[in-house]
CSV table of C-alpha atoms in Angstrom, one decimal:
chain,number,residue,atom,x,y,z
A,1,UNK,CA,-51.2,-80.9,-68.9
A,2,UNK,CA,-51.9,-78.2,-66.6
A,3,UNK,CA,-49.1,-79.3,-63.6
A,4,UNK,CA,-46.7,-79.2,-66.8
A,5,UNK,CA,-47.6,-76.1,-68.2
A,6,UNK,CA,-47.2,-74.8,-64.6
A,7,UNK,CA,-43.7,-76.5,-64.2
A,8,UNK,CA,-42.7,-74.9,-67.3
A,9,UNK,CA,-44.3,-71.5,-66.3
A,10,UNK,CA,-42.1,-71.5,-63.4
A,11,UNK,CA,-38.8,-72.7,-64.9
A,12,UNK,CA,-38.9,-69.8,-66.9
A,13,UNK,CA,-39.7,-67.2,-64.7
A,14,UNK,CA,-36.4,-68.6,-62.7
A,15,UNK,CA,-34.3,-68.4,-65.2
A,16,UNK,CA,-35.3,-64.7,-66.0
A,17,UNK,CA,-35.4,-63.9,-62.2
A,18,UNK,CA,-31.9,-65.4,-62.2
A,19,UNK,CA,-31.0,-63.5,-65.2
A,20,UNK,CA,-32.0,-60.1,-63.7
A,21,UNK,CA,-30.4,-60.8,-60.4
A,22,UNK,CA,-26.6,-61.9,-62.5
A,23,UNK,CA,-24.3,-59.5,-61.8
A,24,UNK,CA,-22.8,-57.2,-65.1
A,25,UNK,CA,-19.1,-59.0,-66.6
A,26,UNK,CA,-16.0,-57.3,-65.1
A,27,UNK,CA,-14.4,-57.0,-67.9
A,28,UNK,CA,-12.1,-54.8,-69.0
A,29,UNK,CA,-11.8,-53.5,-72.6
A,30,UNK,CA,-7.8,-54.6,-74.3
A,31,UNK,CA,-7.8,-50.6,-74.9
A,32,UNK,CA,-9.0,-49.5,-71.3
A,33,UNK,CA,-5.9,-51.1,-69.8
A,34,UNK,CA,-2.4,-50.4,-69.3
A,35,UNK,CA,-0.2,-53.6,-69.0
A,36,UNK,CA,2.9,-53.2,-66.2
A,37,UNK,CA,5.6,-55.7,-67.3
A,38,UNK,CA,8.4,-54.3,-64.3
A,39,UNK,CA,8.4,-52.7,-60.9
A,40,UNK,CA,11.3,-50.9,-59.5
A,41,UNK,CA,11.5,-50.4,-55.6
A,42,UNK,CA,14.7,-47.6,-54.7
A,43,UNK,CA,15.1,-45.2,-51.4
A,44,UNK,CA,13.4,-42.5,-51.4
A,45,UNK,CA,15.2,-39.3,-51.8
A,46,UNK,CA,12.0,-37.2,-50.1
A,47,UNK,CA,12.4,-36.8,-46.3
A,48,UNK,CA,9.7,-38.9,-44.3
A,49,UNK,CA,9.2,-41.0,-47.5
A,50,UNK,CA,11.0,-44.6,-47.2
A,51,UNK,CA,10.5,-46.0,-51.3
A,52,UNK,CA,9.9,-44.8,-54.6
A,53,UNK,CA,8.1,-47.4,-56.4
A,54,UNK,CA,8.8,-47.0,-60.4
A,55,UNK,CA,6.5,-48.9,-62.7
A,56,UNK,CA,6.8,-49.9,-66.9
A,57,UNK,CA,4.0,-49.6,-68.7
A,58,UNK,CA,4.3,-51.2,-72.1
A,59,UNK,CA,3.2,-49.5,-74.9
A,60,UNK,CA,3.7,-52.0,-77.6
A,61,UNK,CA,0.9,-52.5,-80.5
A,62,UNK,CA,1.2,-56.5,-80.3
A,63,UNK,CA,3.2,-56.5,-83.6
A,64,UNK,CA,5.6,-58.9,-83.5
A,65,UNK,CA,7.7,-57.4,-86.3
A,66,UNK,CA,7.8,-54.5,-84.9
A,67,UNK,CA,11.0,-53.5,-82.8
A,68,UNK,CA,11.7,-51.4,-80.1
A,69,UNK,CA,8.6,-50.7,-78.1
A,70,UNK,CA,7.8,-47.7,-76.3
A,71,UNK,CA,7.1,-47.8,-72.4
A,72,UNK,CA,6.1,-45.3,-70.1
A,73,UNK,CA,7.7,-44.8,-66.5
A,74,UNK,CA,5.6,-44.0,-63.4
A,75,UNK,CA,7.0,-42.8,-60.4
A,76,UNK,CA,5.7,-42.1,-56.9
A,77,UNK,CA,7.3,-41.4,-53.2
A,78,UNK,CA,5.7,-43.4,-50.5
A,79,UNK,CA,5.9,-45.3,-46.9
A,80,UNK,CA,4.6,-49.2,-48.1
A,81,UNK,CA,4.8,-50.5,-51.9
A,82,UNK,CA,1.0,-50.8,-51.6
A,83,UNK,CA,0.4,-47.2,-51.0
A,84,UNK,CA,3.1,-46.3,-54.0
A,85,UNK,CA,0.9,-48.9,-56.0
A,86,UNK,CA,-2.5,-47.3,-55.4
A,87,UNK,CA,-0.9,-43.8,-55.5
A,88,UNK,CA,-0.2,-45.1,-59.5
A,89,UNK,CA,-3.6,-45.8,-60.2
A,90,UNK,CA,-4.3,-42.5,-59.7
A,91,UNK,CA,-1.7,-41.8,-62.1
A,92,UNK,CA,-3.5,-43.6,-64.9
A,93,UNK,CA,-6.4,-43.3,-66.7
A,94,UNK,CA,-6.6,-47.4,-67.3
A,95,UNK,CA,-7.0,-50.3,-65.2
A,96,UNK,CA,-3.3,-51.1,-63.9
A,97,UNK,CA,-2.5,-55.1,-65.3
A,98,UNK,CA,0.7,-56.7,-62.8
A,99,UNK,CA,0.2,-60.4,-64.7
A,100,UNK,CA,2.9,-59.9,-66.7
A,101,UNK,CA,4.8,-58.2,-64.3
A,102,UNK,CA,8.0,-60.5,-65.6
A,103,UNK,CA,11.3,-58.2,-63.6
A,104,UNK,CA,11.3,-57.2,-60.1
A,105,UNK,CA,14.4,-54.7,-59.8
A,106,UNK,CA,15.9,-53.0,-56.0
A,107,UNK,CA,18.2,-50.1,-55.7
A,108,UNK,CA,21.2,-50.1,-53.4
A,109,UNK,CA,19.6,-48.2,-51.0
A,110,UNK,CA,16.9,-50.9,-50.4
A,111,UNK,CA,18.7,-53.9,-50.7
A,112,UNK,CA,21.4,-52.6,-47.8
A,113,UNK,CA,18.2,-51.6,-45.3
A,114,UNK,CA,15.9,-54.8,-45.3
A,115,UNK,CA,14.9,-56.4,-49.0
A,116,UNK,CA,13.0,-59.1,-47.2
A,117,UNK,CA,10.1,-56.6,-46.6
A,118,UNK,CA,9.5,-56.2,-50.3
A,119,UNK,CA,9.9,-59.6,-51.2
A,120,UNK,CA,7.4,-61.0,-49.0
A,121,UNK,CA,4.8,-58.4,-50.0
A,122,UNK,CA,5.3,-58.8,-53.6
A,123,UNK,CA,4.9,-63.0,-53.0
A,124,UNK,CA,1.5,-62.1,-51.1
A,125,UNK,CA,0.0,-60.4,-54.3
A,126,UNK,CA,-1.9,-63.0,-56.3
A,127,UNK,CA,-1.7,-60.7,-59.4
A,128,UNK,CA,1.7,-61.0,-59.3
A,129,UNK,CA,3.7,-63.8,-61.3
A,130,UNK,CA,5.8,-65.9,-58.6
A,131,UNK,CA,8.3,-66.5,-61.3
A,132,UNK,CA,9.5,-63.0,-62.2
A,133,UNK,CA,12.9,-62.1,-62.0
A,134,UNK,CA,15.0,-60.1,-59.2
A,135,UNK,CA,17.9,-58.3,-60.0
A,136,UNK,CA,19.9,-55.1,-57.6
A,137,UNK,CA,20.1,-52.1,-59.8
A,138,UNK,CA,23.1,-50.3,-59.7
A,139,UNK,CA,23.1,-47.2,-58.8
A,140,UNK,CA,19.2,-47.6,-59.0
A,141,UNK,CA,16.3,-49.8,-59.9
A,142,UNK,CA,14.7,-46.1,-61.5
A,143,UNK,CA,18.0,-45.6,-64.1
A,144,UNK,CA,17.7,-49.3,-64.9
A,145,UNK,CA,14.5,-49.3,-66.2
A,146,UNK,CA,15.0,-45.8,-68.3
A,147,UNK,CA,17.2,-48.7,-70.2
A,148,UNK,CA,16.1,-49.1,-73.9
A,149,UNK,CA,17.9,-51.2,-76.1
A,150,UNK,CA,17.4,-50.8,-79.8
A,151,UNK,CA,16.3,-55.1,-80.4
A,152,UNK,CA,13.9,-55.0,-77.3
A,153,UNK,CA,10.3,-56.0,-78.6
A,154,UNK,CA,8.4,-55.6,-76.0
A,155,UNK,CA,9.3,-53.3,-72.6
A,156,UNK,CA,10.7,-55.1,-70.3
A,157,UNK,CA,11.8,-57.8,-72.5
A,158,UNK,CA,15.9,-57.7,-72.5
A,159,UNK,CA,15.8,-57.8,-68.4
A,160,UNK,CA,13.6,-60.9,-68.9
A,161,UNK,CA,15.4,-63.0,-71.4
A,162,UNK,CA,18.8,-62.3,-70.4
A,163,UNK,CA,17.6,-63.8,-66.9
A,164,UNK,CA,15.5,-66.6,-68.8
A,165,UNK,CA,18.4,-67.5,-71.0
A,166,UNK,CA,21.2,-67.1,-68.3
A,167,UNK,CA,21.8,-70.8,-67.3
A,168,UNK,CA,23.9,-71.7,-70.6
A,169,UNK,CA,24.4,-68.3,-71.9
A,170,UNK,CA,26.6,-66.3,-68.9
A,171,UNK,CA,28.8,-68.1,-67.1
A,172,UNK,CA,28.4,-65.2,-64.4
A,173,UNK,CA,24.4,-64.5,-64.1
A,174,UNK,CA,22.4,-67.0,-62.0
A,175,UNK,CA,19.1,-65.7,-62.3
A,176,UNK,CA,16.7,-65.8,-58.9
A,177,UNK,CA,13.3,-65.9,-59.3
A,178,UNK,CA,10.7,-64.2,-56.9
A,179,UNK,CA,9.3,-68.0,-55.5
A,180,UNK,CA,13.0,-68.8,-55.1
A,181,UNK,CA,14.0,-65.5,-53.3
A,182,UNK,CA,11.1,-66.1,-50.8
A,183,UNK,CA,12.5,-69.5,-50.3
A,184,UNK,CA,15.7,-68.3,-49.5
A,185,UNK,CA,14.8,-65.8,-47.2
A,186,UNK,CA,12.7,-68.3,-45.3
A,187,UNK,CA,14.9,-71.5,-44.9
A,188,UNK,CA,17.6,-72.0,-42.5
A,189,UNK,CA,20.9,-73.0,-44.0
A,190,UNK,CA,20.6,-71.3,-47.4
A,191,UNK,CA,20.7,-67.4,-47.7
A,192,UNK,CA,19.8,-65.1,-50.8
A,193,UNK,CA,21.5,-64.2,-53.8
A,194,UNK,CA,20.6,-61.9,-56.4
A,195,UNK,CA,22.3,-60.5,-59.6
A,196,UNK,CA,23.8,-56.7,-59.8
A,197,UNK,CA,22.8,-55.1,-62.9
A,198,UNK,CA,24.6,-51.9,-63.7
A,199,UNK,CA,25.5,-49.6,-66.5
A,200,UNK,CA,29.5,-49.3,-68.4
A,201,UNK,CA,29.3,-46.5,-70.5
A,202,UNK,CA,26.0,-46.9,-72.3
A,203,UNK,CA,26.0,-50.4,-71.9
A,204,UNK,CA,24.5,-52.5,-69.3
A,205,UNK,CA,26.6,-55.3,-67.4
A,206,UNK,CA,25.6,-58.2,-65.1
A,207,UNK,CA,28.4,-60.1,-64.2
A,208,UNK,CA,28.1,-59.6,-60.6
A,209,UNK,CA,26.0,-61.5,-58.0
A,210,UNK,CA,24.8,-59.9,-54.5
A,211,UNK,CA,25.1,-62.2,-51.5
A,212,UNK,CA,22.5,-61.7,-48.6
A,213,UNK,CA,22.0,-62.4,-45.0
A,214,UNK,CA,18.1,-62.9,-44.4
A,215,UNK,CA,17.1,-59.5,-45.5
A,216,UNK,CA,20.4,-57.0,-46.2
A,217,UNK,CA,23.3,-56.7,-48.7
A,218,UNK,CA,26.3,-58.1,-47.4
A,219,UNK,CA,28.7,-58.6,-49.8
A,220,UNK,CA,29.1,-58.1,-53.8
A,221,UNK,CA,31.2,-60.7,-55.4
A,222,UNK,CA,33.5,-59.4,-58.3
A,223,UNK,CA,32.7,-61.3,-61.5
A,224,UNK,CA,35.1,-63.9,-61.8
A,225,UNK,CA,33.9,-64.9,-57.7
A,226,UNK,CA,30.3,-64.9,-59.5
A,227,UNK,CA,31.6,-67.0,-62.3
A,228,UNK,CA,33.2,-69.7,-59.7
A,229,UNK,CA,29.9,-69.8,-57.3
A,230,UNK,CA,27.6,-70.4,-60.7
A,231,UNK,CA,29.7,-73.3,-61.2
A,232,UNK,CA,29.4,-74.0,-57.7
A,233,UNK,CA,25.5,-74.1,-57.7
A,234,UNK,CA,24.1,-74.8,-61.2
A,235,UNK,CA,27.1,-75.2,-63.2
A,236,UNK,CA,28.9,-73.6,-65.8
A,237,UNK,CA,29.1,-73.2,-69.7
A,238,UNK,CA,30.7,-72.0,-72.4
A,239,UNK,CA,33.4,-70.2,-70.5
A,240,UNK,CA,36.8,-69.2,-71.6
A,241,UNK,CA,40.1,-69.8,-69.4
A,242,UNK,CA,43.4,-68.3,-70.1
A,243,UNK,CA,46.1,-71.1,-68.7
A,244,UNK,CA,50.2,-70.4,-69.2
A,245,UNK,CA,52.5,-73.0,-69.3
A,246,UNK,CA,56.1,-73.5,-70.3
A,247,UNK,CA,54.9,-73.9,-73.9
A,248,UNK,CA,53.4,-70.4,-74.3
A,249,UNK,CA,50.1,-69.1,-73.6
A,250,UNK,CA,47.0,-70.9,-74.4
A,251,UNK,CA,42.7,-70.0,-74.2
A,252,UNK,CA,41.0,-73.2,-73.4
A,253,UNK,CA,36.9,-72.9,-74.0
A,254,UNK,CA,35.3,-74.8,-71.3
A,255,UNK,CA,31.9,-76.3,-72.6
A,256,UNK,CA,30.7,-78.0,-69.8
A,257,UNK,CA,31.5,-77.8,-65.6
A,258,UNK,CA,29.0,-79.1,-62.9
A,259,UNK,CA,30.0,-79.8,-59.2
A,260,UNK,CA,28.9,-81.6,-56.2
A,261,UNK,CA,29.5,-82.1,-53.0
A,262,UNK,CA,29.1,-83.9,-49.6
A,263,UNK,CA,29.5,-83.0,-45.9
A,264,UNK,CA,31.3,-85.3,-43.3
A,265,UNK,CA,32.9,-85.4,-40.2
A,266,UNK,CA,36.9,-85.7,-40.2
A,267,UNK,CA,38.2,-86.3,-36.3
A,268,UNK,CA,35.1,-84.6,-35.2
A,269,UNK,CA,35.4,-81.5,-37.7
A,270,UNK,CA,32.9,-81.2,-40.4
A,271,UNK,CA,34.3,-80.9,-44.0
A,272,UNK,CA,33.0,-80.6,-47.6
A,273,UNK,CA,34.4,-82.0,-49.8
A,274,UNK,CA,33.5,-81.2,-53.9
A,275,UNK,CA,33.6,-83.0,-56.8
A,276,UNK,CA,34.1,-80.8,-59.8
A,277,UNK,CA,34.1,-82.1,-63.3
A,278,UNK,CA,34.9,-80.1,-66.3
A,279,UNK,CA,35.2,-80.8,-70.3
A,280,UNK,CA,37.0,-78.7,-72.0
A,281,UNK,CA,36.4,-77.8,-76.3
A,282,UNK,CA,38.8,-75.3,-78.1
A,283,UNK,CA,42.0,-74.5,-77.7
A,284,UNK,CA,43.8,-71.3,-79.0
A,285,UNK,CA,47.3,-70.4,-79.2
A,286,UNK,CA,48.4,-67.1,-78.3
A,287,UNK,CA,51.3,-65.2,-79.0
A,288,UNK,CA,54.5,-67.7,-80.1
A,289,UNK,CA,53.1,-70.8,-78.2
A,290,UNK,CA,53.6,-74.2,-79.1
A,291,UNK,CA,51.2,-76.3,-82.0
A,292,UNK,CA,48.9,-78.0,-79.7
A,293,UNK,CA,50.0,-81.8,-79.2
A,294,UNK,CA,48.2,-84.6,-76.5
A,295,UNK,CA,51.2,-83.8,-73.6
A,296,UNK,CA,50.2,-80.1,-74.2
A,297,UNK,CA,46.7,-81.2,-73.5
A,298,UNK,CA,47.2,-82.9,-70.8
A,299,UNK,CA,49.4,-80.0,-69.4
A,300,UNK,CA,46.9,-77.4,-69.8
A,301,UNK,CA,44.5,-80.1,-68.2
A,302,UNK,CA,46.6,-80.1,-64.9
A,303,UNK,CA,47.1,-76.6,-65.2
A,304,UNK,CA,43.3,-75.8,-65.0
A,305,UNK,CA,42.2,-78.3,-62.4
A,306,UNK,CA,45.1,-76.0,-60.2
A,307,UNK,CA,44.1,-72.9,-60.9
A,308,UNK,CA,40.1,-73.6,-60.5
A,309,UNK,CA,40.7,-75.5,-57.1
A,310,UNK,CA,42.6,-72.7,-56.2
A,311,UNK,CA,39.7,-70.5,-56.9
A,312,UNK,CA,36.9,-72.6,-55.5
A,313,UNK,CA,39.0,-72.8,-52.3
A,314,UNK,CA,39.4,-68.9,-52.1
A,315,UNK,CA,35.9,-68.5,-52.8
A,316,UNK,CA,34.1,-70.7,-49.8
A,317,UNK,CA,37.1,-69.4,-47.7
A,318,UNK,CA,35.2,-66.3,-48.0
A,319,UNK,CA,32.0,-67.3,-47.3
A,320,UNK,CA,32.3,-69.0,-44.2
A,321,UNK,CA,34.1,-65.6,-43.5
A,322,UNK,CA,31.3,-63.6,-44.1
A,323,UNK,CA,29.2,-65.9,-42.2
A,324,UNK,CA,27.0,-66.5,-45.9
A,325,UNK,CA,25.7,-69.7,-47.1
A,326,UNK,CA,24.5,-68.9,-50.7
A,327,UNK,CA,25.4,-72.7,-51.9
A,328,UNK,CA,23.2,-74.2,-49.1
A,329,UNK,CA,25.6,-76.3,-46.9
A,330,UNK,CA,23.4,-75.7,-43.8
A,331,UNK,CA,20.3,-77.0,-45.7
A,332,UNK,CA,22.3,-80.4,-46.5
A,333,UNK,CA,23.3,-80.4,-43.1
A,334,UNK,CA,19.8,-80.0,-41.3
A,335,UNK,CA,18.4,-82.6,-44.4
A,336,UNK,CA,20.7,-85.0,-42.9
A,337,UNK,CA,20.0,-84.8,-39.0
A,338,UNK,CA,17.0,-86.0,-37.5
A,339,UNK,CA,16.9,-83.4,-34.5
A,340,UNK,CA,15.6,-80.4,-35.7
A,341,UNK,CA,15.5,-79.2,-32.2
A,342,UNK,CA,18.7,-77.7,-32.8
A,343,UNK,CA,20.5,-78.5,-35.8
A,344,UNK,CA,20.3,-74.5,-36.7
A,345,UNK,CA,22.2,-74.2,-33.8
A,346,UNK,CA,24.8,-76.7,-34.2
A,347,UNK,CA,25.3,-76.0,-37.9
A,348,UNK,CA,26.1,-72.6,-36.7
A,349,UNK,CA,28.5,-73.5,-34.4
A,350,UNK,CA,29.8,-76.0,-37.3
A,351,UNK,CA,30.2,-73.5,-40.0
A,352,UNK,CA,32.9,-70.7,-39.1
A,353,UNK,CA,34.8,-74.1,-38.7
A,354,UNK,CA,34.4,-75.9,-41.8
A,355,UNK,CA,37.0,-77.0,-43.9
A,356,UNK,CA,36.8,-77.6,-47.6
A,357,UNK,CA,38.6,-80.1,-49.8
A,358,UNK,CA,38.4,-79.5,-53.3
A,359,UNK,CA,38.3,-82.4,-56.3
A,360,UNK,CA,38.8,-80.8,-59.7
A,361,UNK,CA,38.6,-83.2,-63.1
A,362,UNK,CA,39.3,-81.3,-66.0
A,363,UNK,CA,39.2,-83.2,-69.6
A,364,UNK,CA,39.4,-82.5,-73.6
A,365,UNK,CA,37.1,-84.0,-75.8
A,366,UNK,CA,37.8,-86.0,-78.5
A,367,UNK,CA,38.3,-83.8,-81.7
């Protein structure tokens, strides 16, 4: 009796000594912090200062059925985005939340110097969701986030679900997340591309799509070019073509467009060759064009599969000019090759020689 009383004596003078020695919970109170939902990295205008990080503090009361939430910027001059972040802080009088950090935006000014730098310390933060959204603002990542549209919910929100929803919903945005950006930067054969957000009067546009090197702006494409390389990479839907014929002029709604393509070798020059199937929905007459019959179908059907490989063709012509790979044909290439000794090396050689031979398939549904 006395061995257990002792045991028992023991046990609970551990558990109290344990208690004592227990550290107090880290915990932040809902109301003692200030939730960042998008960072904004431009040029700095100072002298000796190379950023100005911008941040978006949410102020939304978690009502869902209330709209248009109010947000608070934050803006600081600095030298590294770590020092603009911990300059913030001191801007703040709550603890600074980045988990639902959801947009990543760069001005002009950064993405022509060296975006790679602020992509690679963003991916090293573990507070920081892998899976937000990049996007160039136009004329600056600060004027972009000012943006407040009347429907927006929570700050931040419209950047995040016009990205989210992009794949069937623009047939010009393809939306780049951070994990894919790094990806980008870091693999041979595949370089970065990032959407242009910018303003048209009062209202904000992105139909464009920024083409990188391993780090700088390069080239912007115009919107049809960005239409063409969506298609080109991750499809295309619900996009309108205007086709004229010897009928009268017609708009054909094309629901549906995916492509693919190989790489082979044709008298010992490489070539790629795409496959590119469409399906087109609604027709519309315009002006005094002709009722729509089956040989006008099948007319407007050949007149579309011209005019798109005609486009396509322009398009990687332009690439290979600018010495981009944005679709990834030097990834396919090196996937393909055993010696990885030097198949960057060939495929560079390879690439300002490529030629391209375009397959286009272009058919109505059944009404």
């Amino acid at each position: 009796m006395c061995a257990k009383k002792k045991s028992s004596r023991l046990t609970a003078t551990n558990a109290v000594l344990i208690l004592i020695l227990l550290s107090g919970c880290a915990f932040e109170d809902i109301d003692r912090r200030a939730f960042v939902t998008s960072i904004g990295v431009d040029a700095s205008e100072v002298k000796n200062k190379k950023y100005a990080v911008v941040i978006k503090i949410s102020m939304s009361k978690g009502d869902v059925k209330v709209i248009g939430s109010d947000f608070i910027l934050l803006k600081v001059n600095c030298n590294s985005i770590s020092d603009g972040l911990d300059q913030l802080r001191a801007m703040s009088d709550k603890k600074l939340e980045y988990g639902h950090v959801k947009i990543l935006l760069f001005g002009e000014g950064v993405a022509k110097k060296d975006i790679a730098m602020a992509i690679d310390y963003f991916m090293r933060r573990p507070d920081i969701q892998k899976i937000a959204y990049l996007g160039i603002g136009k004329p600056n990542a600060y004027q972009l986030l000012k943006f407040k549209p009347k429907e927006e919910a929570v700050a931040g929100s419209y950047f995040f679900y016009t990205f989210q929803q992009s794949l069937k919903h623009s047939p010009y945005v393809y939306a780049v997340t951070l994990y894919d950006a790094s990806r980008r930067i870091m693999t041979p054969g595949l370089d970065l591309t990032i959407p242009v957000m910018a303003f048209q009067g009062k209202d904000l546009q992105i139909n464009q799509i920024a083409l990188f090197d391993k780090k700088q702006l390069e080239v912007e494409l115009s919107s049809e070019e960005s239409k063409i390389l969506k298609m080109l990479t991750s499809g295309l839907y619900n996009d309108t073509l205007s086709l004229k014929t010897s009928n009268g002029v017609y708009s054909v709604t094309t629901e549906k467009g995916k492509a693919n393509y190989k790489i082979t070798l044709s008298q010992g020059k490489p070539i790629v060759i795409f496959s590119i199937k469409l399906k087109g929905g609604l027709i519309e007459r315009l002006d005094d064009a002709e009722v729509i019959t089956e040989d006008i179908k099948n007319s407007l059907a050949k007149i579309a599969e011209q005019q798109i490989q005609k486009k396509v063709y322009e398009l990687l012509i332009k690439l290979r000019e600018e010495n981009l790979d944005p679709i990834g044909f030097g990834l396919r290439y090196r996937s393909r090759h055993f010696d990885h000794s030097n198949d960057t090396e060939s495929w560079s050689a390879f690439y300002p020689e490529l030629d391209f031979k375009i397959q286009v398939k272009y058919k109505f549904k059944e009404n």
